[in-house]
Backbone atoms as SQL, in Angstrom:
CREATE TABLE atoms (id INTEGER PRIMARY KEY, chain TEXT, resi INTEGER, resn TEXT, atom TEXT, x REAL, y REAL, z REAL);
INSERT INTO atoms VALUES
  (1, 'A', 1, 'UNK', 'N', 123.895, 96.431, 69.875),
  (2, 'A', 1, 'UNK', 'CA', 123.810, 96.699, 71.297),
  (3, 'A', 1, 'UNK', 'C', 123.952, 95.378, 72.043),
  (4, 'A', 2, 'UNK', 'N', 124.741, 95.525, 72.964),
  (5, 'A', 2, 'UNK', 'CA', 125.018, 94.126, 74.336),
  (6, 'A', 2, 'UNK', 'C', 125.284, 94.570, 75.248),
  (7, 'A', 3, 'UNK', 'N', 124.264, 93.941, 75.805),
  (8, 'A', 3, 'UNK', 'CA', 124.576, 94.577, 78.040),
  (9, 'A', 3, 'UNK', 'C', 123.947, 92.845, 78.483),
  (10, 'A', 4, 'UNK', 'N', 124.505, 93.145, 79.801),
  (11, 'A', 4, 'UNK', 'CA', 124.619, 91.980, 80.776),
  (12, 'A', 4, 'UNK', 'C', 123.385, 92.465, 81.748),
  (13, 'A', 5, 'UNK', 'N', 123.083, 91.992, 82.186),
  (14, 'A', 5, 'UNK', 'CA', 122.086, 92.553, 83.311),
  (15, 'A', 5, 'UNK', 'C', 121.306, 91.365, 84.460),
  (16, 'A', 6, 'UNK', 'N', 121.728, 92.134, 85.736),
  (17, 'A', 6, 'UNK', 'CA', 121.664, 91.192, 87.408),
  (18, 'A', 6, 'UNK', 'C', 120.242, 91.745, 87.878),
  (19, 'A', 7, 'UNK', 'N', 118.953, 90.811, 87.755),
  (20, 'A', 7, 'UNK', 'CA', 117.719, 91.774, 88.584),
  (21, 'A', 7, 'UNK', 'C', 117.404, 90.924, 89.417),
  (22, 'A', 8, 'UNK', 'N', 117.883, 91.354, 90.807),
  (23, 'A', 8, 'UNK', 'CA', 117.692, 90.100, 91.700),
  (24, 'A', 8, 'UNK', 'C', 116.256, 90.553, 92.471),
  (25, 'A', 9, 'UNK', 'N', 115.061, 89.757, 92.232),
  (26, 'A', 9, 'UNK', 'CA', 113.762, 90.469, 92.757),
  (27, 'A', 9, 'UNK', 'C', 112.792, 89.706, 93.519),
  (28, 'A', 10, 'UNK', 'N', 112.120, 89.752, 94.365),
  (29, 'A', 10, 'UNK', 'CA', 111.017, 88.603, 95.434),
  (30, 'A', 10, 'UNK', 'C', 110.328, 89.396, 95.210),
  (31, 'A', 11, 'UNK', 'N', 108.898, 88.608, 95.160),
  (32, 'A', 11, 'UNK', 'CA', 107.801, 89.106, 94.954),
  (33, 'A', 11, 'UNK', 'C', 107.018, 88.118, 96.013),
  (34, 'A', 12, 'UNK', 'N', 106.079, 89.203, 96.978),
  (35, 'A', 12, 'UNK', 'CA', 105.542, 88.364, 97.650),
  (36, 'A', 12, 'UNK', 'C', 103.844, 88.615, 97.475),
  (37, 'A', 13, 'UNK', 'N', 103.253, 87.876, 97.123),
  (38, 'A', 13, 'UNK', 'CA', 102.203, 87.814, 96.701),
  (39, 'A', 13, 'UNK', 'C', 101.053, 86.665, 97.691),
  (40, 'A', 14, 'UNK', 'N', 99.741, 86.990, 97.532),
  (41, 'A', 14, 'UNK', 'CA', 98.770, 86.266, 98.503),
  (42, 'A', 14, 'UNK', 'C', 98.149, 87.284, 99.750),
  (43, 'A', 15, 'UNK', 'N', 97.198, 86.278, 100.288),
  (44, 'A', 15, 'UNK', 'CA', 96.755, 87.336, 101.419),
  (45, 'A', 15, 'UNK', 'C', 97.160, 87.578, 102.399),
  (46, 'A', 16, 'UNK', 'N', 97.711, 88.689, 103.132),
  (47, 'A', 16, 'UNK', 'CA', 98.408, 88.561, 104.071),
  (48, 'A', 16, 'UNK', 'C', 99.840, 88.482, 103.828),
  (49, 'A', 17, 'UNK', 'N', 100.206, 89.183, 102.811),
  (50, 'A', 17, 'UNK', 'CA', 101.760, 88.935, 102.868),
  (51, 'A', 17, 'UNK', 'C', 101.972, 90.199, 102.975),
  (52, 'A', 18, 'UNK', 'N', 101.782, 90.858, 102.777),
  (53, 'A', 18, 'UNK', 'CA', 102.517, 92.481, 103.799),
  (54, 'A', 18, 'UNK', 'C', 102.563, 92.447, 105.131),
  (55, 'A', 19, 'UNK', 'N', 101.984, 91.425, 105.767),
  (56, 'A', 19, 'UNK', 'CA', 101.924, 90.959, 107.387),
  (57, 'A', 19, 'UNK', 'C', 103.647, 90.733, 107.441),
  (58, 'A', 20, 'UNK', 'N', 103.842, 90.500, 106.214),
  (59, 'A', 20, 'UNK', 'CA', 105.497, 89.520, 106.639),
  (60, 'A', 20, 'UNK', 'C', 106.678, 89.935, 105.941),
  (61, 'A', 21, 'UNK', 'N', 106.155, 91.267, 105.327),
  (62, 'A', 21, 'UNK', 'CA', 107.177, 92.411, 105.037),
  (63, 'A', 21, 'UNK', 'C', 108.659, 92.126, 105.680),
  (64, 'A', 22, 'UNK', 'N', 108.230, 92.413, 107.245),
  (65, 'A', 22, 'UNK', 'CA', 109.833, 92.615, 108.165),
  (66, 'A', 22, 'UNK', 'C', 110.479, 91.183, 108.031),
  (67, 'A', 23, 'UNK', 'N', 110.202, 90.329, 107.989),
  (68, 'A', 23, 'UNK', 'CA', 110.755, 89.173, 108.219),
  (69, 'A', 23, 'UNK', 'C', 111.427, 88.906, 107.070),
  (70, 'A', 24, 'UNK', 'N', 111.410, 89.851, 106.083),
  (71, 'A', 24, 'UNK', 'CA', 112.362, 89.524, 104.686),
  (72, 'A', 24, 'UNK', 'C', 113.567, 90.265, 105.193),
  (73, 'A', 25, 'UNK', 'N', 115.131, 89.155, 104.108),
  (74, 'A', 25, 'UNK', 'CA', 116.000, 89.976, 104.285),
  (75, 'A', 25, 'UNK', 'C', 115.992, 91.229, 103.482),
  (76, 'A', 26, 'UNK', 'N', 116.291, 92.331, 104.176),
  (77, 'A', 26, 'UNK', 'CA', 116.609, 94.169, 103.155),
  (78, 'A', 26, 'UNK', 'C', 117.615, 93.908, 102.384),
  (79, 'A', 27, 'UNK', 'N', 117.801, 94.798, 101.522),
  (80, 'A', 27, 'UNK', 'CA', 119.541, 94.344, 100.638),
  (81, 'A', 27, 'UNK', 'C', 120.213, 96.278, 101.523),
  (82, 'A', 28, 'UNK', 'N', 119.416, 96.900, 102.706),
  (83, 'A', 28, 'UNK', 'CA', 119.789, 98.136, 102.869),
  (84, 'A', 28, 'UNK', 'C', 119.277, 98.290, 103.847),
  (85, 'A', 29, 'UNK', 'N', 119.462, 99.474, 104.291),
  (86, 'A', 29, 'UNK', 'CA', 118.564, 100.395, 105.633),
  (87, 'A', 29, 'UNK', 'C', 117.956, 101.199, 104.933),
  (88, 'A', 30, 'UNK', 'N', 117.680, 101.614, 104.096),
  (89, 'A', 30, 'UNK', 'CA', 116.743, 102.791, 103.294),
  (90, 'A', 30, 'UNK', 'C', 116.018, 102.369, 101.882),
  (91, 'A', 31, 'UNK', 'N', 114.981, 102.272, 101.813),
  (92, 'A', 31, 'UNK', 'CA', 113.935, 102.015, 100.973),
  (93, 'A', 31, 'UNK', 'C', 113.228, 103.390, 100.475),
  (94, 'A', 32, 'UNK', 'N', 113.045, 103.260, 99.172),
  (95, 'A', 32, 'UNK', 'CA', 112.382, 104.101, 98.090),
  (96, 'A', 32, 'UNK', 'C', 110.992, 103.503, 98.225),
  (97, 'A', 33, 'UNK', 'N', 110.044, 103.831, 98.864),
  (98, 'A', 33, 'UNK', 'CA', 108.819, 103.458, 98.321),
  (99, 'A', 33, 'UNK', 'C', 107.919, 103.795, 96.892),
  (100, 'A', 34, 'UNK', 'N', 107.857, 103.350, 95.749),
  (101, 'A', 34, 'UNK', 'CA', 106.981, 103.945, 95.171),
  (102, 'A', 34, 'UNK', 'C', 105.694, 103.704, 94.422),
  (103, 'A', 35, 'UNK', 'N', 105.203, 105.136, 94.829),
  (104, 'A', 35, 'UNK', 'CA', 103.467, 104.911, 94.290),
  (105, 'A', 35, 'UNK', 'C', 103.098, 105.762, 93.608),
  (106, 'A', 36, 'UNK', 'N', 102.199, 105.255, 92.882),
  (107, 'A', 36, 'UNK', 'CA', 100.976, 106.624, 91.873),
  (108, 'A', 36, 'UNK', 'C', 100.715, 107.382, 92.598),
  (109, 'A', 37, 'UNK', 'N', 100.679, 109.077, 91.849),
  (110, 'A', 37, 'UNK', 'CA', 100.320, 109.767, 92.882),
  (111, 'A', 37, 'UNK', 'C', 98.528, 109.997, 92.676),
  (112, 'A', 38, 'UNK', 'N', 97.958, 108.871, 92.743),
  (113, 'A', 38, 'UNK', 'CA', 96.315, 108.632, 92.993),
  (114, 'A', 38, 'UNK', 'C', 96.617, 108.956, 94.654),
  (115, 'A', 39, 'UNK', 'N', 95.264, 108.560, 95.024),
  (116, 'A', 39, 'UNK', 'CA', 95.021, 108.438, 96.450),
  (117, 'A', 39, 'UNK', 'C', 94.960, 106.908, 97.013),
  (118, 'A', 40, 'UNK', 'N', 94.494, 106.063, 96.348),
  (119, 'A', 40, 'UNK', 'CA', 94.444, 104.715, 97.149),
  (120, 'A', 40, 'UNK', 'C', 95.535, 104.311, 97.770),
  (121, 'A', 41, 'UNK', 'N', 96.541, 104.454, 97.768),
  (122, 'A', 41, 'UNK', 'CA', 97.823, 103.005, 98.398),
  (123, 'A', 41, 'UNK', 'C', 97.742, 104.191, 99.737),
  (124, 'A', 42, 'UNK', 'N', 97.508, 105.618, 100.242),
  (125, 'A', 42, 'UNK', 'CA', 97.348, 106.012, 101.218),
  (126, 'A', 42, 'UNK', 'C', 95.896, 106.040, 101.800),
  (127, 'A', 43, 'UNK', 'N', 95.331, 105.753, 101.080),
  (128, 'A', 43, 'UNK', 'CA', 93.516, 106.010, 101.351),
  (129, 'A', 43, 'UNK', 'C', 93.369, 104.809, 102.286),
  (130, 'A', 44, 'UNK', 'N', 93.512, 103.068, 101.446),
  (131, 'A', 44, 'UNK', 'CA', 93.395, 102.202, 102.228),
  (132, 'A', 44, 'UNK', 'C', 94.104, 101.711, 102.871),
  (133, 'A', 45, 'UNK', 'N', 95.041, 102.751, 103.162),
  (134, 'A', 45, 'UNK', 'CA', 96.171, 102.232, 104.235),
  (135, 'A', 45, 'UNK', 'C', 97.372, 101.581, 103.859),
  (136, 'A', 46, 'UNK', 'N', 97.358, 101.125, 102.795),
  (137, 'A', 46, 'UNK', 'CA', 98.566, 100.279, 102.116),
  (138, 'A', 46, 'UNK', 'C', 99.926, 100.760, 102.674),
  (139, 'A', 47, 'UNK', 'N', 100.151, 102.186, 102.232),
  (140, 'A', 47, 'UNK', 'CA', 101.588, 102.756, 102.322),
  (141, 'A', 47, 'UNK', 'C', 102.006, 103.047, 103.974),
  (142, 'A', 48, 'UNK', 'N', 100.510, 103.144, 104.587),
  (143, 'A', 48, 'UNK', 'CA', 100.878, 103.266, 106.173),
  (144, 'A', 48, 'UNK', 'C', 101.527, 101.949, 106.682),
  (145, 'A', 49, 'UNK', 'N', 100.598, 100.955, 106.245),
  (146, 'A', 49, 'UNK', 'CA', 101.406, 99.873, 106.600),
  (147, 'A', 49, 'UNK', 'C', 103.033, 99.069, 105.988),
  (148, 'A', 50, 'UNK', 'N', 103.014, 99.564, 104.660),
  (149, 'A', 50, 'UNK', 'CA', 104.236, 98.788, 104.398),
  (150, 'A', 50, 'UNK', 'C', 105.032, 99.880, 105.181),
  (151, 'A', 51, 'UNK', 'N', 105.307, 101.007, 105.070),
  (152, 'A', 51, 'UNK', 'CA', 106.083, 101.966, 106.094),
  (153, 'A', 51, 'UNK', 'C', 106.202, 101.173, 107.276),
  (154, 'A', 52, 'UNK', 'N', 105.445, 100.756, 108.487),
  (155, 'A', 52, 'UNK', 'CA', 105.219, 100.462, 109.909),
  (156, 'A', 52, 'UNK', 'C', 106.173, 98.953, 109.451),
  (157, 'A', 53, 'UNK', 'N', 106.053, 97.911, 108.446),
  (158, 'A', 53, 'UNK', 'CA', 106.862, 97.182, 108.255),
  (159, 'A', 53, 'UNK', 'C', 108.276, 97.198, 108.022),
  (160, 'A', 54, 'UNK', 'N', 107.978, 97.878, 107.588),
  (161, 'A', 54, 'UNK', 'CA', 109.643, 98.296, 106.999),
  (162, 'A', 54, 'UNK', 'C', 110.449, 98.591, 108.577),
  (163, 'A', 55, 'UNK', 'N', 109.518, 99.711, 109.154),
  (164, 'A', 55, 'UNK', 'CA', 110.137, 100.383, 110.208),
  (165, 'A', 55, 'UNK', 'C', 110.723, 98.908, 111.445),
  (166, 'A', 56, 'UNK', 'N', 109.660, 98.419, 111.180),
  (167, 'A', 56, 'UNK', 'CA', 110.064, 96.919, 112.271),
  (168, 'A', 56, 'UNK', 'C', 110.957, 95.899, 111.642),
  (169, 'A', 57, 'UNK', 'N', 111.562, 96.772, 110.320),
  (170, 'A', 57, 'UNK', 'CA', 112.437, 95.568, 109.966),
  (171, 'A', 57, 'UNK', 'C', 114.183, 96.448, 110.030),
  (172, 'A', 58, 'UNK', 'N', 113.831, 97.471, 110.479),
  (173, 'A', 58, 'UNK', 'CA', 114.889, 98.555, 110.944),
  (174, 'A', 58, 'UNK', 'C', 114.994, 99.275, 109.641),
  (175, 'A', 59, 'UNK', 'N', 114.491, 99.702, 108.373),
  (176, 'A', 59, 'UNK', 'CA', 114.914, 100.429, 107.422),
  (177, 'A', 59, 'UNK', 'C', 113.709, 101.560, 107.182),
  (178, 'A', 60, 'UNK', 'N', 114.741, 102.398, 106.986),
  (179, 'A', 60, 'UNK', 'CA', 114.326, 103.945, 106.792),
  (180, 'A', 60, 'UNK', 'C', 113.721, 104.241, 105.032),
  (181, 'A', 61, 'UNK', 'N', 112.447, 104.901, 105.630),
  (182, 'A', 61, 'UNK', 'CA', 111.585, 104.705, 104.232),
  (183, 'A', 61, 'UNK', 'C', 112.413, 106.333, 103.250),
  (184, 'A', 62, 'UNK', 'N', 111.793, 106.285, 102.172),
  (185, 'A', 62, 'UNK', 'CA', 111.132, 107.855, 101.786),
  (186, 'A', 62, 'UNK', 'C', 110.170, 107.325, 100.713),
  (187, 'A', 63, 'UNK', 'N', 109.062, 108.086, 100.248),
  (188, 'A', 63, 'UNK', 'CA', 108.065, 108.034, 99.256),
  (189, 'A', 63, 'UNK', 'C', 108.569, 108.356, 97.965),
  (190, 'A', 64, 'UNK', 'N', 108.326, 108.049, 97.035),
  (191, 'A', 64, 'UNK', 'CA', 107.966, 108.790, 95.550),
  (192, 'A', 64, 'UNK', 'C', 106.846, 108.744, 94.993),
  (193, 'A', 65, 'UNK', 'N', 106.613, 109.520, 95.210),
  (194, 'A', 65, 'UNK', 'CA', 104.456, 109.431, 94.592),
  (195, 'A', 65, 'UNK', 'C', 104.246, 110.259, 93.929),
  (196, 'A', 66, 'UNK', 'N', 105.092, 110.128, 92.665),
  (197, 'A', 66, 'UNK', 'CA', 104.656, 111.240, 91.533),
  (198, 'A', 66, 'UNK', 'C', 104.594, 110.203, 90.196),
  (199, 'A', 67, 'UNK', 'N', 104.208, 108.893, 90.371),
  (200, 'A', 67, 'UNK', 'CA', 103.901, 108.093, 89.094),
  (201, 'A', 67, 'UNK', 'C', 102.531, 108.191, 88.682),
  (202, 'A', 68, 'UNK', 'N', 102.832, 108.605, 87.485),
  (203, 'A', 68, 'UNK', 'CA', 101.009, 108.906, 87.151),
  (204, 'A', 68, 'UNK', 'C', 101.234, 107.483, 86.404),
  (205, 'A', 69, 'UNK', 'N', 99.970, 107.420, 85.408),
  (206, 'A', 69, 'UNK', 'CA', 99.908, 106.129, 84.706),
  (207, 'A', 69, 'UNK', 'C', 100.232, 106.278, 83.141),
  (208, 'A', 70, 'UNK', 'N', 100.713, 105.631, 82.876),
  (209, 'A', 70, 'UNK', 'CA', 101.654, 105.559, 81.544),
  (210, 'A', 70, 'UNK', 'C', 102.927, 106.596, 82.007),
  (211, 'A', 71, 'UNK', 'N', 104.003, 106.010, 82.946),
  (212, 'A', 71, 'UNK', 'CA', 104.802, 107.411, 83.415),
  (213, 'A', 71, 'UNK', 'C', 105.988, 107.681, 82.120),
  (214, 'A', 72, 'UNK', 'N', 106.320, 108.978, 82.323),
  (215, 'A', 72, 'UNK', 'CA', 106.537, 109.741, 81.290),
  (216, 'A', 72, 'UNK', 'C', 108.365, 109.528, 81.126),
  (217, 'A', 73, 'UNK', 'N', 108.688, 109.670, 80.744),
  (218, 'A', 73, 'UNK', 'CA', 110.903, 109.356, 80.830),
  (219, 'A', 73, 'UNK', 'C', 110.565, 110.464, 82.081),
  (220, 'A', 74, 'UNK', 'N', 110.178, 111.326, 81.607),
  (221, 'A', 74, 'UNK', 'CA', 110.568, 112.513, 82.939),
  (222, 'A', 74, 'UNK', 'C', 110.357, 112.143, 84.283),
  (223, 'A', 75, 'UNK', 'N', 109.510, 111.318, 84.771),
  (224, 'A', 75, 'UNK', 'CA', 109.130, 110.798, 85.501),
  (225, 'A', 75, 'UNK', 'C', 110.047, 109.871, 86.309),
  (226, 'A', 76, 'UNK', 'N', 110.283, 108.756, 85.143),
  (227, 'A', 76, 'UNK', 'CA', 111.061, 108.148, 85.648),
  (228, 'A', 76, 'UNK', 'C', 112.989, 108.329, 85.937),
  (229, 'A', 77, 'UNK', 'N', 113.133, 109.404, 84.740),
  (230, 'A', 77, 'UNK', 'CA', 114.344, 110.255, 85.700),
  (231, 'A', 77, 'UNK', 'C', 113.861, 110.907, 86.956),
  (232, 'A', 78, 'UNK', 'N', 112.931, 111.526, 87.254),
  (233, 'A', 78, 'UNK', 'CA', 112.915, 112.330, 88.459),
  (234, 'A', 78, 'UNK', 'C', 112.875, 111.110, 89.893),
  (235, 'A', 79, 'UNK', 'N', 112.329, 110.088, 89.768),
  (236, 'A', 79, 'UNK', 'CA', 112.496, 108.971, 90.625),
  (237, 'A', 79, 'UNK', 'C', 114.115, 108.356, 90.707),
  (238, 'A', 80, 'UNK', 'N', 114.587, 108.658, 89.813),
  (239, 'A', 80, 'UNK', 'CA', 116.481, 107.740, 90.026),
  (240, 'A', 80, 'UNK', 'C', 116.802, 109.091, 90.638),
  (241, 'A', 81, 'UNK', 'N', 116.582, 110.172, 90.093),
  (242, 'A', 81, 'UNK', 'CA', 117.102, 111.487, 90.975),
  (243, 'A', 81, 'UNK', 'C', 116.980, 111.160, 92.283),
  (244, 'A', 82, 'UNK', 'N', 115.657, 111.376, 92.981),
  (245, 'A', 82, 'UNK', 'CA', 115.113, 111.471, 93.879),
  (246, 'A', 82, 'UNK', 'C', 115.619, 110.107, 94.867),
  (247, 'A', 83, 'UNK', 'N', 115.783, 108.854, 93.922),
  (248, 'A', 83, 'UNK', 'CA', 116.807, 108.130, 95.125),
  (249, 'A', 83, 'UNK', 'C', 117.750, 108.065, 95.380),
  (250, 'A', 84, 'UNK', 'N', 118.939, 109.056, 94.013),
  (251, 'A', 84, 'UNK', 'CA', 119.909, 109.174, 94.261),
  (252, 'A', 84, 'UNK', 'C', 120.332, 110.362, 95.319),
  (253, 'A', 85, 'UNK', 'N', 119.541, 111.060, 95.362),
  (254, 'A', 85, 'UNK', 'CA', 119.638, 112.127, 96.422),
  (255, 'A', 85, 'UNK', 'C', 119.210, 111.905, 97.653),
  (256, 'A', 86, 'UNK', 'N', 118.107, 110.698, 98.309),
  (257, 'A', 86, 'UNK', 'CA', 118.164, 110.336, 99.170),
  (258, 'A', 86, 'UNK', 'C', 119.123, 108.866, 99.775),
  (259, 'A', 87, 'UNK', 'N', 120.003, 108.850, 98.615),
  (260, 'A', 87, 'UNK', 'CA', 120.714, 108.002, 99.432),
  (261, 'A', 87, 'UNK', 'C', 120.131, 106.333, 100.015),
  (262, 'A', 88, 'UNK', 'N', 118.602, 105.718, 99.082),
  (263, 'A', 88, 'UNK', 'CA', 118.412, 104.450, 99.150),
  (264, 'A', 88, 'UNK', 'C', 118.728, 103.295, 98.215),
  (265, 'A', 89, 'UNK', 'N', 118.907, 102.406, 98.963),
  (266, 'A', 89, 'UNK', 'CA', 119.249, 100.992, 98.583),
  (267, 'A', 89, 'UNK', 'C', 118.673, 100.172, 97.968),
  (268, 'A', 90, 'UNK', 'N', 117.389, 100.445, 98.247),
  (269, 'A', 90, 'UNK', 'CA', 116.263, 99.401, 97.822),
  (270, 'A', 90, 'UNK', 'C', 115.087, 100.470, 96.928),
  (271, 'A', 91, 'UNK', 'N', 114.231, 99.435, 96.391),
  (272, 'A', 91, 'UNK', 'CA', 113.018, 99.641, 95.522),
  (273, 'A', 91, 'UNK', 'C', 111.873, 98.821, 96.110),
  (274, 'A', 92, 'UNK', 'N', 110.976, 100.173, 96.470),
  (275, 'A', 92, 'UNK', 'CA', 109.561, 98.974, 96.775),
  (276, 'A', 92, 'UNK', 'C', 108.591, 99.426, 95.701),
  (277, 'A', 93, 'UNK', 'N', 107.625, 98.321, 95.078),
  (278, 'A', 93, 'UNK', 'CA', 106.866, 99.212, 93.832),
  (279, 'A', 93, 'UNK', 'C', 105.315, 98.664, 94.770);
């Protein structure tokens, strides 16, 4: 087996760096958000806010919140589905 492979990725890490979400360049107008489908990243607000960022950085969200933990192949086909059918550019994890 031989493959080539391009993962071009920023990671922004520290306190206060979802403050500065918008000010990154997008590689798109439409973002995949995705999360466990627990309750926290909506409980403490997380997903409200990276959404409200995003939105001020002009790109159009959608959710995937069906990652449980240890996710399953099925899983993670139903997420490439699910962005291939919405038509996004980007990956937020």
């Amino acid at each position: 087996m031989s493959f080539n492979m391009y993962v071009p990725t920023k990671v922004l890490f520290g306190v206060g760096q979802l403050n500065n979400l918008h000010e990154q360049k997008m590689p798109g107008k439409k973002a995949m958000i995705v999360i466990s489908n627990g309750k926290s990243t909506r409980e403490f607000g997380y997903l409200a806010r990276t959404e409200e960022q995003l939105k001020l950085a002009g790109v159009d969200t959608v959710v995937f919140d069906k990652v449980e933990a240890n996710p399953l192949r099925s899983t993670v086909m139903a997420g490439g589905a699910f962005a291939k059918e919405m038509t996004v550019i980007s990956l937020l994890h």
